[in-house]
CSV table of N, CA and C in Angstrom, one decimal:
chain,number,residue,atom,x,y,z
J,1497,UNK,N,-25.6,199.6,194.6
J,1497,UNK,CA,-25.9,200.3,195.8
J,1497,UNK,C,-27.0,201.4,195.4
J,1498,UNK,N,-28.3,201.2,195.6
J,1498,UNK,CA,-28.9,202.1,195.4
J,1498,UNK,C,-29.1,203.5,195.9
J,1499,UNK,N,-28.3,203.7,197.1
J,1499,UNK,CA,-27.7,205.0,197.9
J,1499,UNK,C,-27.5,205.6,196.8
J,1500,UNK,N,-26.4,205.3,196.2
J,1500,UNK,CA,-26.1,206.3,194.8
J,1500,UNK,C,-26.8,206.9,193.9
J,1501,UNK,N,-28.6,206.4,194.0
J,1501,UNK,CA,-29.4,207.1,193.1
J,1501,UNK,C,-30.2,207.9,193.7
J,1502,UNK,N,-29.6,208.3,194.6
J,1502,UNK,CA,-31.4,209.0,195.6
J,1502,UNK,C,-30.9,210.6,195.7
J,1503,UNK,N,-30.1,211.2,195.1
J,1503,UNK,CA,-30.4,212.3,194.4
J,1503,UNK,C,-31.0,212.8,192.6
J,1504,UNK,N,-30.7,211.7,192.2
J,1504,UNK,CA,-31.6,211.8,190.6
J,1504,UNK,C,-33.0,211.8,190.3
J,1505,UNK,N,-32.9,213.0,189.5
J,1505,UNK,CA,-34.5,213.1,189.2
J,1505,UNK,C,-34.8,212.1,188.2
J,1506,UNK,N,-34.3,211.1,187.9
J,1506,UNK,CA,-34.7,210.5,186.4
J,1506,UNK,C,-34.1,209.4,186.9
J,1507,UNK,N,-35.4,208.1,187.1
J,1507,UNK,CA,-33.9,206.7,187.3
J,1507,UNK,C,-34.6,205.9,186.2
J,1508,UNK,N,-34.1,204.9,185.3
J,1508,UNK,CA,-34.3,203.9,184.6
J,1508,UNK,C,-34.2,202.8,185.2
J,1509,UNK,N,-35.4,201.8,185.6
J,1509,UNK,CA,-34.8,201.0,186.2
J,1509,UNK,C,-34.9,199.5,185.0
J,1510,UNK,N,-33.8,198.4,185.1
J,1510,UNK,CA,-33.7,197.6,184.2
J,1510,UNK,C,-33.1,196.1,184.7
J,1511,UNK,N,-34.2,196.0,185.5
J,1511,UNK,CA,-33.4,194.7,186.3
J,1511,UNK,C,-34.4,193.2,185.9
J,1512,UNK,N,-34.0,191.9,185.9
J,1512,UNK,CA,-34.6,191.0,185.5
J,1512,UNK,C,-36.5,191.2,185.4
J,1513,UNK,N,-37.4,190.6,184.6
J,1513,UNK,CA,-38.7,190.3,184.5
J,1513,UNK,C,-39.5,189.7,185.6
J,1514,UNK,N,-39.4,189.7,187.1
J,1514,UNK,CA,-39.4,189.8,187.8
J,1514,UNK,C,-39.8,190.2,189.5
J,1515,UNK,N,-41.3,190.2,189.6
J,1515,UNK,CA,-41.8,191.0,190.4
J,1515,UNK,C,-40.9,190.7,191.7
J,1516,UNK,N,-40.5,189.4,192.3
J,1516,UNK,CA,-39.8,189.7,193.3
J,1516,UNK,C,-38.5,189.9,193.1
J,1517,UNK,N,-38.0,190.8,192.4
J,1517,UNK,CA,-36.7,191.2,192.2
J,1517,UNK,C,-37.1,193.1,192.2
J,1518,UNK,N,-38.2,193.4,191.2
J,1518,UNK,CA,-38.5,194.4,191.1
J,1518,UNK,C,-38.9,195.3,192.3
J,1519,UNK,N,-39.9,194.5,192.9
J,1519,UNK,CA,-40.5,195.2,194.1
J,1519,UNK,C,-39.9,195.6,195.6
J,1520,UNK,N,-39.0,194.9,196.0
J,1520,UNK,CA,-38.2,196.1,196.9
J,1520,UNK,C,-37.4,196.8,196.1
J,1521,UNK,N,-36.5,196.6,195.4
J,1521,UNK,CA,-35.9,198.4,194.4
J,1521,UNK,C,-36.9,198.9,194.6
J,1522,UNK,N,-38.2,198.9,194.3
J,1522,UNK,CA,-38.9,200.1,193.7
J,1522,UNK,C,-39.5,200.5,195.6
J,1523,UNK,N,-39.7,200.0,196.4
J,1523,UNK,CA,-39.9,200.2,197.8
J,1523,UNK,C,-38.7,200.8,198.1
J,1524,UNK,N,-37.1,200.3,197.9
J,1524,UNK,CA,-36.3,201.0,198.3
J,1524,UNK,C,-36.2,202.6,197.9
J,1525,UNK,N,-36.1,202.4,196.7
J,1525,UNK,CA,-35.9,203.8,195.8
J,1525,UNK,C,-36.9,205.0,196.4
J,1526,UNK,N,-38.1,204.4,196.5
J,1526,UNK,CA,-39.4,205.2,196.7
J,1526,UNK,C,-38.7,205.7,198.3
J,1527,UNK,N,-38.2,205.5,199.2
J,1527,UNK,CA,-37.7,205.6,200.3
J,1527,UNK,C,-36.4,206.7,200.4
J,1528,UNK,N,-35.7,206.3,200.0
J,1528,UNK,CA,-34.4,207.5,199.7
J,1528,UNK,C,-34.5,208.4,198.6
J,1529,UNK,N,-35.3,208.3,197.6
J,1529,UNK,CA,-35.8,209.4,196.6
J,1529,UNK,C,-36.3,210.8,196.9
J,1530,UNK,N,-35.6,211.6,196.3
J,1530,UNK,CA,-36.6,213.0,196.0
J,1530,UNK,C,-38.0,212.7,195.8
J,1531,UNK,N,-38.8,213.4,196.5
J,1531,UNK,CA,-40.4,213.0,195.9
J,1531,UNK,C,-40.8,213.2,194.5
J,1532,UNK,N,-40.1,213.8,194.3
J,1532,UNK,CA,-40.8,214.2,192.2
J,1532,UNK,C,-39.4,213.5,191.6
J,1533,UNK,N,-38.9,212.7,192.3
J,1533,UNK,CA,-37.9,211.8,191.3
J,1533,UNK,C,-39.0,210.7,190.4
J,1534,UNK,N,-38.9,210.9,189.0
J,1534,UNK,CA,-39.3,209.7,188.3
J,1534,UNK,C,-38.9,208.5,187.7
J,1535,UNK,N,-39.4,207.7,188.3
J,1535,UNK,CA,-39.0,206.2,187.6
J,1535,UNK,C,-39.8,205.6,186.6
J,1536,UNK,N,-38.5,205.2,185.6
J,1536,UNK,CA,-38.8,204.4,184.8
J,1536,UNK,C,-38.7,203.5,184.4
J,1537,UNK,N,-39.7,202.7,184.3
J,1537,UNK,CA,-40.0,201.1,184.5
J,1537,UNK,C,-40.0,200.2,183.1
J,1538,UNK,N,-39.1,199.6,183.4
J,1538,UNK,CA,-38.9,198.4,182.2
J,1538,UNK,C,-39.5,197.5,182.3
J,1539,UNK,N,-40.7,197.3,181.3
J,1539,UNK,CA,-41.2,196.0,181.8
J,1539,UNK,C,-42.0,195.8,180.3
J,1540,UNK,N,-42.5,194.3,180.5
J,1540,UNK,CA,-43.3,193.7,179.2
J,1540,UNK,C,-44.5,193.1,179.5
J,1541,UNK,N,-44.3,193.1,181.1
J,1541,UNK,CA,-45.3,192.4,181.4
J,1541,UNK,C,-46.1,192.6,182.8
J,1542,UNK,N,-45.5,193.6,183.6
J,1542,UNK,CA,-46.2,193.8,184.9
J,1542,UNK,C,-46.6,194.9,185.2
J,1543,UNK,N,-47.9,195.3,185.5
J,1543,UNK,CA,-48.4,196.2,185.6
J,1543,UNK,C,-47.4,197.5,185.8
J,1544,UNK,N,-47.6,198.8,185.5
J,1544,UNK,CA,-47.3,199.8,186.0
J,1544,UNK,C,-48.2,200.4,187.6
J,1545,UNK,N,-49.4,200.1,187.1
J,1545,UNK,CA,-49.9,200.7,188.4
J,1545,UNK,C,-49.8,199.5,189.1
J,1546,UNK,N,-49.3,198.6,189.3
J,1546,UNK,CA,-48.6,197.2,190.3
J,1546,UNK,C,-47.7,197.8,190.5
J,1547,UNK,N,-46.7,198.4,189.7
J,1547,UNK,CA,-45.6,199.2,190.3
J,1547,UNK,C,-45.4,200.6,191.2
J,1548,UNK,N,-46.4,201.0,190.5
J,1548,UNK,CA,-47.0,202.2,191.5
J,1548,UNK,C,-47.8,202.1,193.0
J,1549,UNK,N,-48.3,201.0,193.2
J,1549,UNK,CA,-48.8,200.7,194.1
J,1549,UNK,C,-48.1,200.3,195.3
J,1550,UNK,N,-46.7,200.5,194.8
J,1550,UNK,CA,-45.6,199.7,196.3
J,1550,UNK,C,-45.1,201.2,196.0
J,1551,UNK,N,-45.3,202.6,195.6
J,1551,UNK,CA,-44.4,203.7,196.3
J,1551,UNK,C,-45.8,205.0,196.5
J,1552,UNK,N,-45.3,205.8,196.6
J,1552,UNK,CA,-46.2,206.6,197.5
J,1552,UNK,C,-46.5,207.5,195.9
J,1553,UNK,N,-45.5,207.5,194.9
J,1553,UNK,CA,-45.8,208.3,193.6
J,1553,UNK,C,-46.1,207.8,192.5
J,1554,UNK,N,-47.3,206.9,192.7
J,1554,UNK,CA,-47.8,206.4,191.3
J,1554,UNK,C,-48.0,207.4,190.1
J,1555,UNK,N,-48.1,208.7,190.4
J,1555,UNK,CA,-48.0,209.2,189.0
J,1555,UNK,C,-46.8,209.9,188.8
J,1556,UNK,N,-45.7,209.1,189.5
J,1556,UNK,CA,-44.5,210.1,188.7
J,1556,UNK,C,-43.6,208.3,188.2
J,1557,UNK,N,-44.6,207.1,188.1
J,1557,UNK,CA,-44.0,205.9,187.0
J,1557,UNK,C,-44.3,205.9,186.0
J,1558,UNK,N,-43.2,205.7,185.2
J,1558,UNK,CA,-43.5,206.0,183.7
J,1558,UNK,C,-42.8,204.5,183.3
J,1559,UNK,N,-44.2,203.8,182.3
J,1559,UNK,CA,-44.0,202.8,181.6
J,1559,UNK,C,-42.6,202.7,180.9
J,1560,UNK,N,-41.7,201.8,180.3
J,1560,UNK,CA,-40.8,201.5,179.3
J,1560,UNK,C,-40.7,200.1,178.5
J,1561,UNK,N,-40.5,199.7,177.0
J,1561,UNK,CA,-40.4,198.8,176.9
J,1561,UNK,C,-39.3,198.5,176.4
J,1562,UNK,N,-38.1,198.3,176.4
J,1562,UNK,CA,-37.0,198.0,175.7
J,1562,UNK,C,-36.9,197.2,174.5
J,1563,UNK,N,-36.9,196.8,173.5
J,1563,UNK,CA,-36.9,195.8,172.9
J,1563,UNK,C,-36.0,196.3,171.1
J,1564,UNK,N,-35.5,195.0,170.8
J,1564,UNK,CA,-34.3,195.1,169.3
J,1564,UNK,C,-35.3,195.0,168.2
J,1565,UNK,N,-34.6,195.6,167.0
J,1565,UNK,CA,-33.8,196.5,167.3
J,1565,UNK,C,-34.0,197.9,167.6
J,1566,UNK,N,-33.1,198.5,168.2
J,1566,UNK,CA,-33.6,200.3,168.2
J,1566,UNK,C,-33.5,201.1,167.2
J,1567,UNK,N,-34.7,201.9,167.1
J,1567,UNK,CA,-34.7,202.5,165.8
J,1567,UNK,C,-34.0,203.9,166.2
């Protein structure tokens, strides 16, 4: 339920590689969010400013790449 994140200033998001999975979360979020809430975007392969482009705060997305092992 993404209701549950729309008071955090800091979201990680980590859902399949996937722009149509990705892109409403990040439309929803962008909607019930604090405006200087920042998201952070797990990805390997899709643009950031493609991600930025579906919410109104492209400069409060911040790239992430997850990957093993962690140092």
């Amino acid at each position: 339920n993404l209701d549950e994140v729309a008071e955090c200033d800091y979201i990680v998001e980590n859902v399949p590689e996937n722009w149509q999975i990705k892109e409403p979360i990040y439309r929803r979020l962008d909607e019930i969010c604090k405006k200087d809430t920042i998201f952070g975007v797990n990805t390997s392969c899709i643009s950031i400013t493609k991600v930025g482009g579906v919410t109104k705060r492209p400069d409060k997305i911040i790239g992430m790449h997850f990957m093993n092992p962690v140092y």
